[in-house]
Short mmCIF file of C-alpha atoms in Angstrom, two decimals:
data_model
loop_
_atom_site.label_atom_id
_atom_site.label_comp_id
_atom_site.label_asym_id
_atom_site.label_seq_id
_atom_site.Cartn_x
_atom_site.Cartn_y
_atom_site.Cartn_z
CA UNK C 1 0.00 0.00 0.00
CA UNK C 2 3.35 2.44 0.69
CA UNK C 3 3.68 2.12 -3.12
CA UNK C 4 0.58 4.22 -3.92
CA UNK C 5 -0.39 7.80 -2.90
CA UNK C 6 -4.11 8.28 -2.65
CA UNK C 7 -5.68 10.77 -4.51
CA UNK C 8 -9.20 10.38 -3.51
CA UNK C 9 -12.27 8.38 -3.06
CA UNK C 10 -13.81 7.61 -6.85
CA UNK C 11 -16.79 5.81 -5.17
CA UNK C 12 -18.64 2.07 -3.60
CA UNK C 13 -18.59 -0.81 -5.86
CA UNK C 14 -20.42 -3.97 -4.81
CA UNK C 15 -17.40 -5.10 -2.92
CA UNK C 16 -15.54 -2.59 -1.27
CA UNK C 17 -14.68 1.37 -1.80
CA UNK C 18 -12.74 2.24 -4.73
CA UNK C 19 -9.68 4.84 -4.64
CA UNK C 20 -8.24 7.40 -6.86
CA UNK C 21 -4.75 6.39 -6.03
CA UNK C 22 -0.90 7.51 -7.69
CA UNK C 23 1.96 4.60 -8.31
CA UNK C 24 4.65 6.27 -6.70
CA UNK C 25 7.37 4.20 -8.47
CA UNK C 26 6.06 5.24 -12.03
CA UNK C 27 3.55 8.66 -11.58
CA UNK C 28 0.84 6.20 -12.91
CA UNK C 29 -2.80 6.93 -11.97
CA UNK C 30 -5.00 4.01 -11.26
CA UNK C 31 -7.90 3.36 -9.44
CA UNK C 32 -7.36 0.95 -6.42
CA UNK C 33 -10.65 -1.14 -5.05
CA UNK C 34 -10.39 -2.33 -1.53
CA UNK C 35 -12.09 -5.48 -0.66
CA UNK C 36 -13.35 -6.12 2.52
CA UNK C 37 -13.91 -9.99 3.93
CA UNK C 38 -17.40 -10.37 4.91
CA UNK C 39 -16.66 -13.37 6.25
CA UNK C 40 -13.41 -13.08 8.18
CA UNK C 41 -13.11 -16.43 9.70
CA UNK C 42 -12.62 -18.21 6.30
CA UNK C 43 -10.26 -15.93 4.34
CA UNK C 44 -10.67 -14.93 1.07
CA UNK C 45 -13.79 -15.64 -0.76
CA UNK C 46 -13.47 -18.15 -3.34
CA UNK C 47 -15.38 -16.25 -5.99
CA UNK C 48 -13.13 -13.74 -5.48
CA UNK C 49 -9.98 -16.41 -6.30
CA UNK C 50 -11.50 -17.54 -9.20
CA UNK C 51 -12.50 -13.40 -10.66
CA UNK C 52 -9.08 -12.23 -10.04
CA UNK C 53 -7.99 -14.96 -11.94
CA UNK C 54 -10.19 -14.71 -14.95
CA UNK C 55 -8.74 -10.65 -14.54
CA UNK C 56 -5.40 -11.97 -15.08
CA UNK C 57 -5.79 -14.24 -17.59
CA UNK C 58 -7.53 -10.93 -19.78
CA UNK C 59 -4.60 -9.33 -22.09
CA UNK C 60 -4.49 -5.77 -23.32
CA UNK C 61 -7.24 -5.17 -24.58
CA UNK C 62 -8.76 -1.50 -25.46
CA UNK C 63 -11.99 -2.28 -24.57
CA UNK C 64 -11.19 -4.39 -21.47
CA UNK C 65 -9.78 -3.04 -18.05
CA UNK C 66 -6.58 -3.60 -16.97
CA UNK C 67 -6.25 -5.60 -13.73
CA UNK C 68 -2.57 -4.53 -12.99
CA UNK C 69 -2.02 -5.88 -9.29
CA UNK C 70 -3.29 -7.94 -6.45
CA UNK C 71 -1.80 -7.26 -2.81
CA UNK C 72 -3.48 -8.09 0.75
CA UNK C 73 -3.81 -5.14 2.99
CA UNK C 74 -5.25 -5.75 6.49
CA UNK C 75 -7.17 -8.80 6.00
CA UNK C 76 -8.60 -8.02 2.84
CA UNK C 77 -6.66 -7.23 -0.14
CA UNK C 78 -6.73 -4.62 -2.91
CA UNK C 79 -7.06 -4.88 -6.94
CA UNK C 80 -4.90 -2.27 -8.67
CA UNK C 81 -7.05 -1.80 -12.01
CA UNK C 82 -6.29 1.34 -14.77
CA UNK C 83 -7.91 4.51 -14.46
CA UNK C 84 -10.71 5.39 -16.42
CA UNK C 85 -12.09 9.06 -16.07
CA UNK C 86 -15.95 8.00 -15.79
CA UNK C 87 -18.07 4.78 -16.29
CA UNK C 88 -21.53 4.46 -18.40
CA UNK C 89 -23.99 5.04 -16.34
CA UNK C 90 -22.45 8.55 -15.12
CA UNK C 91 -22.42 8.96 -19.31
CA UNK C 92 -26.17 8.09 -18.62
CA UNK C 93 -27.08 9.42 -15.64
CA UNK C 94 -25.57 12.81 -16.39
CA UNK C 95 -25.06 13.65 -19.42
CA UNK C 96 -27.57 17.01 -20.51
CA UNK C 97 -28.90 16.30 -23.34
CA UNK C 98 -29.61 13.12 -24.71
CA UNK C 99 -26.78 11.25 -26.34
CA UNK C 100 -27.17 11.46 -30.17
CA UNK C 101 -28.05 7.96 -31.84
CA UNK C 102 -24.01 8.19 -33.23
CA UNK C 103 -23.12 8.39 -30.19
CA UNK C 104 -24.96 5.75 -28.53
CA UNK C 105 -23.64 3.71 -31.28
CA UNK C 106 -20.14 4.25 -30.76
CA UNK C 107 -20.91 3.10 -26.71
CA UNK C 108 -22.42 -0.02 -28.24
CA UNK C 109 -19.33 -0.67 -30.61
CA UNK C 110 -16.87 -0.50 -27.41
CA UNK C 111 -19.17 -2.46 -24.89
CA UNK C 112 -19.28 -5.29 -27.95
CA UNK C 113 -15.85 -5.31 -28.74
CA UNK C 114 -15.09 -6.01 -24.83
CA UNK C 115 -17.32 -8.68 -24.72
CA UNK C 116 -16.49 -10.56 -27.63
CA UNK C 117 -12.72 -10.01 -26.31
CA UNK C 118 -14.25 -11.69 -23.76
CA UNK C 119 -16.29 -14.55 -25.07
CA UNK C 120 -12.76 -14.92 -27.70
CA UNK C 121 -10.80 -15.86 -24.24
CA UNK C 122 -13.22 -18.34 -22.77
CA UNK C 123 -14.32 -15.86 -20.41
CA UNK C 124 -17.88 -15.62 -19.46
CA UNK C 125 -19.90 -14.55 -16.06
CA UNK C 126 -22.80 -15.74 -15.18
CA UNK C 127 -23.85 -12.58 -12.79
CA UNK C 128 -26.77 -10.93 -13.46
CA UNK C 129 -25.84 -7.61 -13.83
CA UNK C 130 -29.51 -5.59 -13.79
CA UNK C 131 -29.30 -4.14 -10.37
CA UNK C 132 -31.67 -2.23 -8.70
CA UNK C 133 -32.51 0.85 -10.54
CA UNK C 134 -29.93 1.00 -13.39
CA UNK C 135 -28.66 -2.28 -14.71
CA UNK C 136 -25.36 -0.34 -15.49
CA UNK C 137 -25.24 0.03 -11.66
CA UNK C 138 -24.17 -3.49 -11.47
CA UNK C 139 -21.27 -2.59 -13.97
CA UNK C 140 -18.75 -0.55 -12.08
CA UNK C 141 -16.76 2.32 -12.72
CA UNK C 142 -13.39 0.73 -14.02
CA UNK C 143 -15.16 -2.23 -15.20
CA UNK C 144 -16.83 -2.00 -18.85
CA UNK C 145 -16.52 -5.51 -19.21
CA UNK C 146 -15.66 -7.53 -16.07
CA UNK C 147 -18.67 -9.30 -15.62
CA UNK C 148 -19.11 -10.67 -19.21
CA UNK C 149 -20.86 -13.59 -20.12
CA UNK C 150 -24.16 -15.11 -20.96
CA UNK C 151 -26.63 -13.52 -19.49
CA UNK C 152 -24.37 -10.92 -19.78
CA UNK C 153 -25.56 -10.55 -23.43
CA UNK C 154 -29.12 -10.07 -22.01
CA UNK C 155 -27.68 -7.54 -19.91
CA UNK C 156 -25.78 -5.77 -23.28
CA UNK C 157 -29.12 -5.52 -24.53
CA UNK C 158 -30.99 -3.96 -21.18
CA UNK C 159 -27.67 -1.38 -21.40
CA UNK C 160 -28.34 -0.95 -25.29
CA UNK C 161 -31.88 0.11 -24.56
CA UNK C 162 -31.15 2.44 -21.72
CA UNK C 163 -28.61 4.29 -23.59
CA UNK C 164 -31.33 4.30 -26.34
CA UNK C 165 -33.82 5.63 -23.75
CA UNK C 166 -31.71 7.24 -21.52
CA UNK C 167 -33.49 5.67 -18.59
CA UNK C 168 -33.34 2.12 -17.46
CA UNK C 169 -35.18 -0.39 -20.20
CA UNK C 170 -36.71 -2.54 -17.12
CA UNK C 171 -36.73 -0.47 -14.11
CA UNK C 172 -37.89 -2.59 -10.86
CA UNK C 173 -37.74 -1.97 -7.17
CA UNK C 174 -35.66 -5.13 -6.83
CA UNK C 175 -33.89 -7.45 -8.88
CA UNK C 176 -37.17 -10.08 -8.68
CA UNK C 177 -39.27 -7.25 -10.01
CA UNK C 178 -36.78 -7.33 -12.85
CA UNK C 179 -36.79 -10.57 -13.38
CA UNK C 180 -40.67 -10.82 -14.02
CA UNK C 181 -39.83 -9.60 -17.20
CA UNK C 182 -37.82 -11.69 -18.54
CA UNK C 183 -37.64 -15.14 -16.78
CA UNK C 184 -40.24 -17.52 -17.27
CA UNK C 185 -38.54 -20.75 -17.81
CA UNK C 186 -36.77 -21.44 -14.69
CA UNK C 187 -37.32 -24.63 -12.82
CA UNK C 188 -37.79 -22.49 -9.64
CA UNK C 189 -39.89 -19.79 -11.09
CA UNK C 190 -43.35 -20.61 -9.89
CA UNK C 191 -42.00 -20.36 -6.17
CA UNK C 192 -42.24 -16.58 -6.66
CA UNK C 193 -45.57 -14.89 -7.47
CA UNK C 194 -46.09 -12.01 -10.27
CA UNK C 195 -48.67 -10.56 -12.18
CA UNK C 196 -49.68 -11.73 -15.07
CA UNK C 197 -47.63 -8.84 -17.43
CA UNK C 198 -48.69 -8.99 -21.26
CA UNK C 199 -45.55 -8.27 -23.48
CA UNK C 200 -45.25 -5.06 -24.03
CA UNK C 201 -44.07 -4.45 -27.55
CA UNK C 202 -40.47 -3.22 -27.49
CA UNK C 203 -41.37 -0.06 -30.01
CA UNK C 204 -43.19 1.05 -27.69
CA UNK C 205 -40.69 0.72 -24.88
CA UNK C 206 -37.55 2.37 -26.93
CA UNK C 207 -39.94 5.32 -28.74
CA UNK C 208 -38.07 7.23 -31.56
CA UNK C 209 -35.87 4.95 -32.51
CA UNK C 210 -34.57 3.68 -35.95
CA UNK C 211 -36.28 -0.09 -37.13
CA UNK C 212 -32.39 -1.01 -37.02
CA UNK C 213 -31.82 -0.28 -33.58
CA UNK C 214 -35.29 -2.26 -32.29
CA UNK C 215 -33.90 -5.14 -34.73
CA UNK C 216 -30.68 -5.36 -32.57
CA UNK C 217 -32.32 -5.11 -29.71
CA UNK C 218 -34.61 -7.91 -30.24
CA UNK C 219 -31.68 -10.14 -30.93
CA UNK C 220 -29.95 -9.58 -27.50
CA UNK C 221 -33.28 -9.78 -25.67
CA UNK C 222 -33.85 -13.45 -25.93
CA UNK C 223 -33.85 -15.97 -23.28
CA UNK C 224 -32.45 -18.85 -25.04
CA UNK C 225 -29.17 -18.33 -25.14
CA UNK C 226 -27.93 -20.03 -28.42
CA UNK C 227 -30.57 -17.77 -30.53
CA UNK C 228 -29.46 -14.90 -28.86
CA UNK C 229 -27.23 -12.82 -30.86
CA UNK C 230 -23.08 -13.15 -30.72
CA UNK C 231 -20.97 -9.94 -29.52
CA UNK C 232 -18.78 -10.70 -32.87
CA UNK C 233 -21.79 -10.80 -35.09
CA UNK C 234 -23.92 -8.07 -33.50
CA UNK C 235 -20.68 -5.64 -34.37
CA UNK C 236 -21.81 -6.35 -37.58
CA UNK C 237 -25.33 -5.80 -37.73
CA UNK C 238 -26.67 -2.97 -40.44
CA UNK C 239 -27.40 -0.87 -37.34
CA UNK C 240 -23.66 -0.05 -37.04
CA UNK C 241 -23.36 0.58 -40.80
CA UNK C 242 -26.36 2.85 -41.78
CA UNK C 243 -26.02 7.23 -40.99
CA UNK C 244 -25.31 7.93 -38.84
CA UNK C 245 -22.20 6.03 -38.63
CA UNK C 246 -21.03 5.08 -34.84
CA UNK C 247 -18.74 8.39 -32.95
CA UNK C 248 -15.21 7.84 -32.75
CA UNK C 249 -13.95 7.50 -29.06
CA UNK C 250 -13.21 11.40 -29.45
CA UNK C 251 -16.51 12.76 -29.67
CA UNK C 252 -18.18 10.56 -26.92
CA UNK C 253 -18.99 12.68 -23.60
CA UNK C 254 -16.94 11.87 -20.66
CA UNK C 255 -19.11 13.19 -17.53
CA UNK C 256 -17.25 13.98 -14.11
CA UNK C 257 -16.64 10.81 -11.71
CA UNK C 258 -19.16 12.10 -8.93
CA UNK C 259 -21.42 13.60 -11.71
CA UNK C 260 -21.24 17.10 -10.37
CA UNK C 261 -20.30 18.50 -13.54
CA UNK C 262 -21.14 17.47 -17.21
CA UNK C 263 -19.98 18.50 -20.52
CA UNK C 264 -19.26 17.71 -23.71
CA UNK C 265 -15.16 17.53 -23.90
CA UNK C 266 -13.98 19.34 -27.02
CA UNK C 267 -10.56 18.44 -26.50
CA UNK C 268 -9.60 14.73 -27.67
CA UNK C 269 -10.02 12.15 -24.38
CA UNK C 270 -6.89 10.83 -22.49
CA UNK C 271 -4.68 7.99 -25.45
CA UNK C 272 -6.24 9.29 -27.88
CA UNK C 273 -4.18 8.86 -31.32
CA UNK C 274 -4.22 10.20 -34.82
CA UNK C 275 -2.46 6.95 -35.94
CA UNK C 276 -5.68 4.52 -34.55
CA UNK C 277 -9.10 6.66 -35.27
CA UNK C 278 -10.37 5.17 -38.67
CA UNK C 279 -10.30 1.96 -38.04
CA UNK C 280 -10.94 1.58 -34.62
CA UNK C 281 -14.10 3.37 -34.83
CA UNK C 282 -14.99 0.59 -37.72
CA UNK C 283 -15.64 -3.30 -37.51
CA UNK C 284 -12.32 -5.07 -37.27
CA UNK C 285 -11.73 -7.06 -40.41
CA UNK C 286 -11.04 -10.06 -38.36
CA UNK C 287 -14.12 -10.38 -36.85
CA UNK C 288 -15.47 -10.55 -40.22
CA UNK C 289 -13.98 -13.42 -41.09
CA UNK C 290 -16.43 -16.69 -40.68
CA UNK C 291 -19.88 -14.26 -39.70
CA UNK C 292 -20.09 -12.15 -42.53
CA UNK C 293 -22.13 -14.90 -44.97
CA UNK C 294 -24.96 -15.87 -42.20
CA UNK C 295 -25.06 -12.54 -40.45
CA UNK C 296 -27.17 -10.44 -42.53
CA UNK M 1 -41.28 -10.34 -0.87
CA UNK M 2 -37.96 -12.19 0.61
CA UNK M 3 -39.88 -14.84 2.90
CA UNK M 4 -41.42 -15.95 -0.57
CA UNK M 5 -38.04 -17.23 -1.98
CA UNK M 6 -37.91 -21.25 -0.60
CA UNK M 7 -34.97 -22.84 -1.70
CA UNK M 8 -35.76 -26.33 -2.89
CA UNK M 9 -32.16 -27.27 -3.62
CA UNK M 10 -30.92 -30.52 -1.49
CA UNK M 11 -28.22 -30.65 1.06
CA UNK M 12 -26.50 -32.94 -2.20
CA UNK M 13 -23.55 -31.13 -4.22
CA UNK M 14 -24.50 -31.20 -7.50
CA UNK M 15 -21.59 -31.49 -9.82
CA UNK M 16 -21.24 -30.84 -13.93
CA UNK M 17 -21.30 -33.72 -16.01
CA UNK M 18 -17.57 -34.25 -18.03
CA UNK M 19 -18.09 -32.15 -21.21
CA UNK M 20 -16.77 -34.13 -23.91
CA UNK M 21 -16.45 -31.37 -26.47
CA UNK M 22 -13.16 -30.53 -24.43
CA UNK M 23 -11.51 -34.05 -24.44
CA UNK M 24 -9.58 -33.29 -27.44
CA UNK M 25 -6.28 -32.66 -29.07
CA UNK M 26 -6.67 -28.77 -29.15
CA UNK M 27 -7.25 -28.95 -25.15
CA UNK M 28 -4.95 -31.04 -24.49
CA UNK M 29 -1.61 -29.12 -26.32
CA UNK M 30 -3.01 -25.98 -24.31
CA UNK M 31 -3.04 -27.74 -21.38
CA UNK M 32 0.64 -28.82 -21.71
CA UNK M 33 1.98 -25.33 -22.93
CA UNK M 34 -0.11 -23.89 -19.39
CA UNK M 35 1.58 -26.45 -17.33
CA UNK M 36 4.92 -24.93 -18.07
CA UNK M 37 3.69 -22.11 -16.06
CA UNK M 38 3.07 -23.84 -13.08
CA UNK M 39 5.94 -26.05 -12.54
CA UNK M 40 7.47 -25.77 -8.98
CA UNK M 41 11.34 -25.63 -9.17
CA UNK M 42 12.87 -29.19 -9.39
CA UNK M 43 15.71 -28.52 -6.63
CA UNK M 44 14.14 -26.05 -4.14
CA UNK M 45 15.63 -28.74 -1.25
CA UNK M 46 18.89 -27.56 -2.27
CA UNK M 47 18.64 -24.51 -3.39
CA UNK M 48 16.10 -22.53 -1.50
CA UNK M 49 14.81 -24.36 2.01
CA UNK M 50 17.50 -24.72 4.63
CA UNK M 51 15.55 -26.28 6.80
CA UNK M 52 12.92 -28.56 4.64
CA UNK M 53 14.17 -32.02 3.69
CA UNK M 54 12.41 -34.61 1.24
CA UNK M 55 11.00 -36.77 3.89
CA UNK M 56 9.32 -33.50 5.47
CA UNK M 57 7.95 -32.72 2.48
CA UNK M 58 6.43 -36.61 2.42
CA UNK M 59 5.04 -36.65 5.65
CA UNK M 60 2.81 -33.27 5.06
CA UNK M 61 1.92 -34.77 1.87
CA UNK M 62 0.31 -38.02 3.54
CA UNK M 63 -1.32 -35.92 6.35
CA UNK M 64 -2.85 -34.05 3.08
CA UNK M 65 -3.89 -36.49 1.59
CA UNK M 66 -5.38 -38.39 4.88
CA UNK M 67 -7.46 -34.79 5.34
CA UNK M 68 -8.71 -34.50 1.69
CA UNK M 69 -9.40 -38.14 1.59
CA UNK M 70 -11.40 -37.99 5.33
CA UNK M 71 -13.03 -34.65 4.13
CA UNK M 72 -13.96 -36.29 0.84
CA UNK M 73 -12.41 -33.51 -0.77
CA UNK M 74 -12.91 -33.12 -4.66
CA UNK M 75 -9.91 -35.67 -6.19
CA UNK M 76 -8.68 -32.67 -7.84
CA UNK M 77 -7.94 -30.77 -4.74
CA UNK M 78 -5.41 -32.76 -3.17
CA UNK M 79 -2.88 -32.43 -5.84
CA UNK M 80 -3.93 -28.99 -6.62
CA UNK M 81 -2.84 -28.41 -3.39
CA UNK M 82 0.21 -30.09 -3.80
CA UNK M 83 1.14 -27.94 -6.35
CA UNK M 84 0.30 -24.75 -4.57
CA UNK M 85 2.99 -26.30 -1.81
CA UNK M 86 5.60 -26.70 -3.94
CA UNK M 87 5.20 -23.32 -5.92
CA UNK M 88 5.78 -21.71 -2.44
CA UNK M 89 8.90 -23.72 -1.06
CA UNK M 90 9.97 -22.78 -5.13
CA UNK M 91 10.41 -19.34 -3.59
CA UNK M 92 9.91 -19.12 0.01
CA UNK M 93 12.92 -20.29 2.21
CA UNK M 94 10.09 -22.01 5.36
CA UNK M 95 10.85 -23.08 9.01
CA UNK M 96 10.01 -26.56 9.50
CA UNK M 97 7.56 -25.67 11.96
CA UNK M 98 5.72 -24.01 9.57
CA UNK M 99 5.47 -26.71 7.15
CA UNK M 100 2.19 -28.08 8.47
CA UNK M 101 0.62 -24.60 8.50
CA UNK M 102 1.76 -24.63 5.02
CA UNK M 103 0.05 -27.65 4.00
CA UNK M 104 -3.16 -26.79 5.63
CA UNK M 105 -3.03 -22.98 3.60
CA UNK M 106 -2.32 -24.70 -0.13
CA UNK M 107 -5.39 -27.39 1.03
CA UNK M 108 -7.60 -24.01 2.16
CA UNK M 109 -6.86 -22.44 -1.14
CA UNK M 110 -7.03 -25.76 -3.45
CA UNK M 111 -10.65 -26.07 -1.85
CA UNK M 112 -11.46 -22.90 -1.96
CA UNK M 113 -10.74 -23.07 -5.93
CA UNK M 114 -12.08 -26.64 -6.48
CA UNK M 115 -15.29 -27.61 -4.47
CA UNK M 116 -18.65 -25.77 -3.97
CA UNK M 117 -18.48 -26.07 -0.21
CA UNK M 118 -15.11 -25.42 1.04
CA UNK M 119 -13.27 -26.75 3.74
CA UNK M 120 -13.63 -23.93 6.57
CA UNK M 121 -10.36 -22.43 8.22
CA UNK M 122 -11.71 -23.74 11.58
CA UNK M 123 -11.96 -28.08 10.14
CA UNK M 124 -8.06 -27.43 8.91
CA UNK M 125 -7.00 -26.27 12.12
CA UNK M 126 -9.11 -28.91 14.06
CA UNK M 127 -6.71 -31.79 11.78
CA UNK M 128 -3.41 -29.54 12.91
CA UNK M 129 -4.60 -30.95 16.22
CA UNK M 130 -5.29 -27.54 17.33
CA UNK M 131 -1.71 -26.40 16.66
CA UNK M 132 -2.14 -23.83 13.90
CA UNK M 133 -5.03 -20.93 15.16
CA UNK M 134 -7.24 -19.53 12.27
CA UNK M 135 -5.52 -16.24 12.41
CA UNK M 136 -2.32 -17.88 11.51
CA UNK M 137 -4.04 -19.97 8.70
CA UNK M 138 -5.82 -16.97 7.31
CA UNK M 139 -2.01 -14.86 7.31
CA UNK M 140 -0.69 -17.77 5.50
CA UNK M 141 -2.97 -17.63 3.28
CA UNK M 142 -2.40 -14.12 1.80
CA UNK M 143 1.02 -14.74 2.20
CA UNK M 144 0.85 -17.88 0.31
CA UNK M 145 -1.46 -15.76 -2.65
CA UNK M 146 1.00 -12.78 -2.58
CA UNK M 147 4.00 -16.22 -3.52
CA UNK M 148 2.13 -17.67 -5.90
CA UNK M 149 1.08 -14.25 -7.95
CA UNK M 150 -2.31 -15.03 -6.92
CA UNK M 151 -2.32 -17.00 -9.44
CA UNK M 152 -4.41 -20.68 -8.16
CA UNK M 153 -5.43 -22.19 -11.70
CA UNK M 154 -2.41 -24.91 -12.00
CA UNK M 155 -2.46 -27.79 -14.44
CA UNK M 156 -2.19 -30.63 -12.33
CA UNK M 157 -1.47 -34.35 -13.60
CA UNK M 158 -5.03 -34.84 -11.74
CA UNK M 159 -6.30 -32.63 -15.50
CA UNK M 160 -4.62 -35.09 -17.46
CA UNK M 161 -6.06 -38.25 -16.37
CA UNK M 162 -9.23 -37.70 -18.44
CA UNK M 163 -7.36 -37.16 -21.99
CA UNK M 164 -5.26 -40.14 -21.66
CA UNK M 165 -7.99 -42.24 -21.05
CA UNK M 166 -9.96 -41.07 -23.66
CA UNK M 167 -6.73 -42.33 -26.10
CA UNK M 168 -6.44 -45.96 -24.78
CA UNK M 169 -9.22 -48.31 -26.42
CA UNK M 170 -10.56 -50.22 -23.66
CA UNK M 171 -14.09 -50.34 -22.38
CA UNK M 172 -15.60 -48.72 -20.37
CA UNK M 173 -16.01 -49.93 -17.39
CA UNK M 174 -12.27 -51.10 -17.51
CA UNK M 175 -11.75 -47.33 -18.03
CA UNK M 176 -13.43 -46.52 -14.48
CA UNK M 177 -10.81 -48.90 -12.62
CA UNK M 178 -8.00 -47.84 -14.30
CA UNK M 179 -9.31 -44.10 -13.40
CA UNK M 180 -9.43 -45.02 -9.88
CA UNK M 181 -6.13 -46.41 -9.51
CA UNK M 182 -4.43 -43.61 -11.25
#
């Protein structure tokens, strides 16, 4: 913990606080989240084994935070991850007006490319992510794609309509009254009482959008998950090719941490490079290669 | 709307059936290019303990595998934590006395990694005969994390057993003995 200088408090993630923090060694900035045992007398929680490993096992990847260091402090420990300077749902939460439809589309483009990163390692989470209010609340600050996975693709599509709706796609109270709307087939599922709750056709939930973007959306909300739709072939659905074509990292909105301001940044984000924008904004080739013939 | 949630799952551990799609050549060369990674040093007697001698190392090893087998530990855990306890003598010059606390941290972890119910700090201290405290067991254990990079997913001969049986035609049945005496 010497090695670091704290910079401040960025916020409360589901496990413990996370810090702004400095590497003192190299001037680095990265964010350090503290985990607390909840059970003390038996160590370290085994889910928490198994995620850091899954973290290390991740390469670079743009679209993919950086777990950079694991050390115990007290009797918890500490993950060292990157910095990022805000998270989605402040993008959501805060941002003034409306994010344009490019824009939104560029979001999409990175939280796909993490995924299928992801899915490309053998990585996969079965969390459900939909917390509470926001399902981006269950996807933390650092993390755009920690929790990946299965129902994670579910969860891609509840994010995908709340950016296109700027408010969550299935807000619920809890995460049961969440569930109601989408679970039906669970052996368990009767133990719990609902309403009875008609389908409600998605154009009406997302309003004002393009037939493109309902399309896509359709395709992540399904319960089966084999005809749900692939990261690696949803980055190639028409909705990322027709105008307007997906924002570059440099003209997406980066809100505040702590939300108190928001504003459209005019001057490029943090690694931003003239040598990558064209074709990082665009499908990579390689993904291409295999989906392109049954994908459209 | 909590008290409404009844959990009709058994006491029973309910374990994954062997997925066949991943007894195959591809699997296999990753799995021996990984196990490079994981390989304890071959002469940490010599050149790292000072106090640890082979027959040390033996005894903890049978008390390990007494507890796993008396715990009915997943098979995969015992040498899993076998592994963890040679990684850290790899690197970690260790008292004797320690060597026991040692054991019982690599069989904490290897559980905690392994099976759906771990074995509980306060059952491993019980089979030290009450000579390691949970406190100590719990500082071993971050020590023994902070050694091994944190880094618990080891290839283990234990993996291995599977893919060479699925090479040898025999049947069956024949296969499930030979499995249990390997």
């Amino acid at each position: 913990m010497d090695q670091y200088s704290i910079l401040g408090r960025i916020g409360e993630g589901a496990h413990g606080i996370v810090f702004k923090a400095k590497h003192i060694e190299t001037g680095e900035t990265v964010a350090l989240k503290k985990v607390a045992l909840r059970k003390l007398e038996d160590g370290i929680p085994n889910q928490a084994l198994r995620e850091i490993k899954a973290l290390q096992e991740i390469e670079d990847n743009q679209y993919v935070v950086k777990l950079k260091n694991v050390f115990p402090h007290g009797t918890g420990f500490v993950l060292v991850f990157e910095y990022m300077l805000s998270d989605l749902s402040e993008v959501i939460r805060n941002s003034q007006r409306p994010l344009t439809e490019s824009q939104v589309k560029g979001y999409m483009m990175m939280l796909l490319k993490g995924v299928a990163f992801c899915h490309e390692n053998s990585i996969m989470h079965r969390e459900w992510p939909a917390h509470k209010d926001a399902s981006l609340s269950g996807i933390e600050h650092q993390s755009f794609c920690m929790v990946p996975g299965n129902t994670m693709k579910v969860a891609v599509g509840c994010i995908f309509g709340e950016l296109l709706n700027n408010s969550p796609l299935f807000p619920g109270e809890n995460d049961i009254e969440q569930l109601c709307c989408e679970i039906t087939e669970l052996p368990d599922y009767n133990k719990i009482t609902f309403k009875e709750n008609p389908p409600i056709p998605l154009e009406e939930i997302v309003p004002d959008t393009s037939a493109q973007a309902v399309d896509l959306l359709k395709k992540f909300l399904v319960y089966p998950s084999k005809q749900r739709i692939r990261a690696s072939q949803a980055l190639l659905h028409p909705y990322f090719f027709t105008d307007p074509l997906p924002a570059h990292h440099s003209e997406l909105p980066i809100p505040q941490l702590g939300g108190k301001r928001s504003h459209q940044r005019l001057q490029p984000p943090y690694e931003f490079s003239v040598d990558r924008p064209l074709h990082e904004s665009l499908v990579d080739p390689g993904l291409i290669q295999g989906h392109a013939w049954g994908c459209f | 709307m909590e008290h409404q949630l009844l959990c009709c799952e058994g006491e029973t551990i309910k374990r994954a059936y062997q997925d066949t799609n991943l007894i195959n050549d591809r699997v296999l060369q990753t799995m021996l290019q990984a196990e490079d990674s994981y390989l304890p040093s071959a002469n940490y007697f010599k050149c790292v303990q000072k106090e640890i001698v082979p027959y040390m190392r033996k005894i903890v090893a049978t008390w390990m595998l007494e507890v796993c087998e008396e715990q009915k530990c997943e098979e995969e855990v015992f040498p899993l934590a076998m592994n963890y306890l040679d990684r850290f003598l790899s690197v970690e010059p260790t008292k004797k006395t320690r060597l026991q606390l040692l054991g019982a941290t690599c069989m904490f972890l290897a559980s905690k990694m392994k099976e759906t119910i771990p074995l509980t700090a306060q059952k491993l201290c019980i089979y030290t005969d009450n000579s390691i405290r949970p406190s100590e067991l719990l500082q071993m254990e971050l020590l023994a994390l902070n050694k091994l990079k944190w880094d618990l997913a080891s290839v283990t001969p234990h993996d291995f057993i599977e893919h060479f049986l699925s090479k040898i035609p025999i049947h069956q049945e024949t296969k499930l003995i030979l499995r249990k005496h390997s």
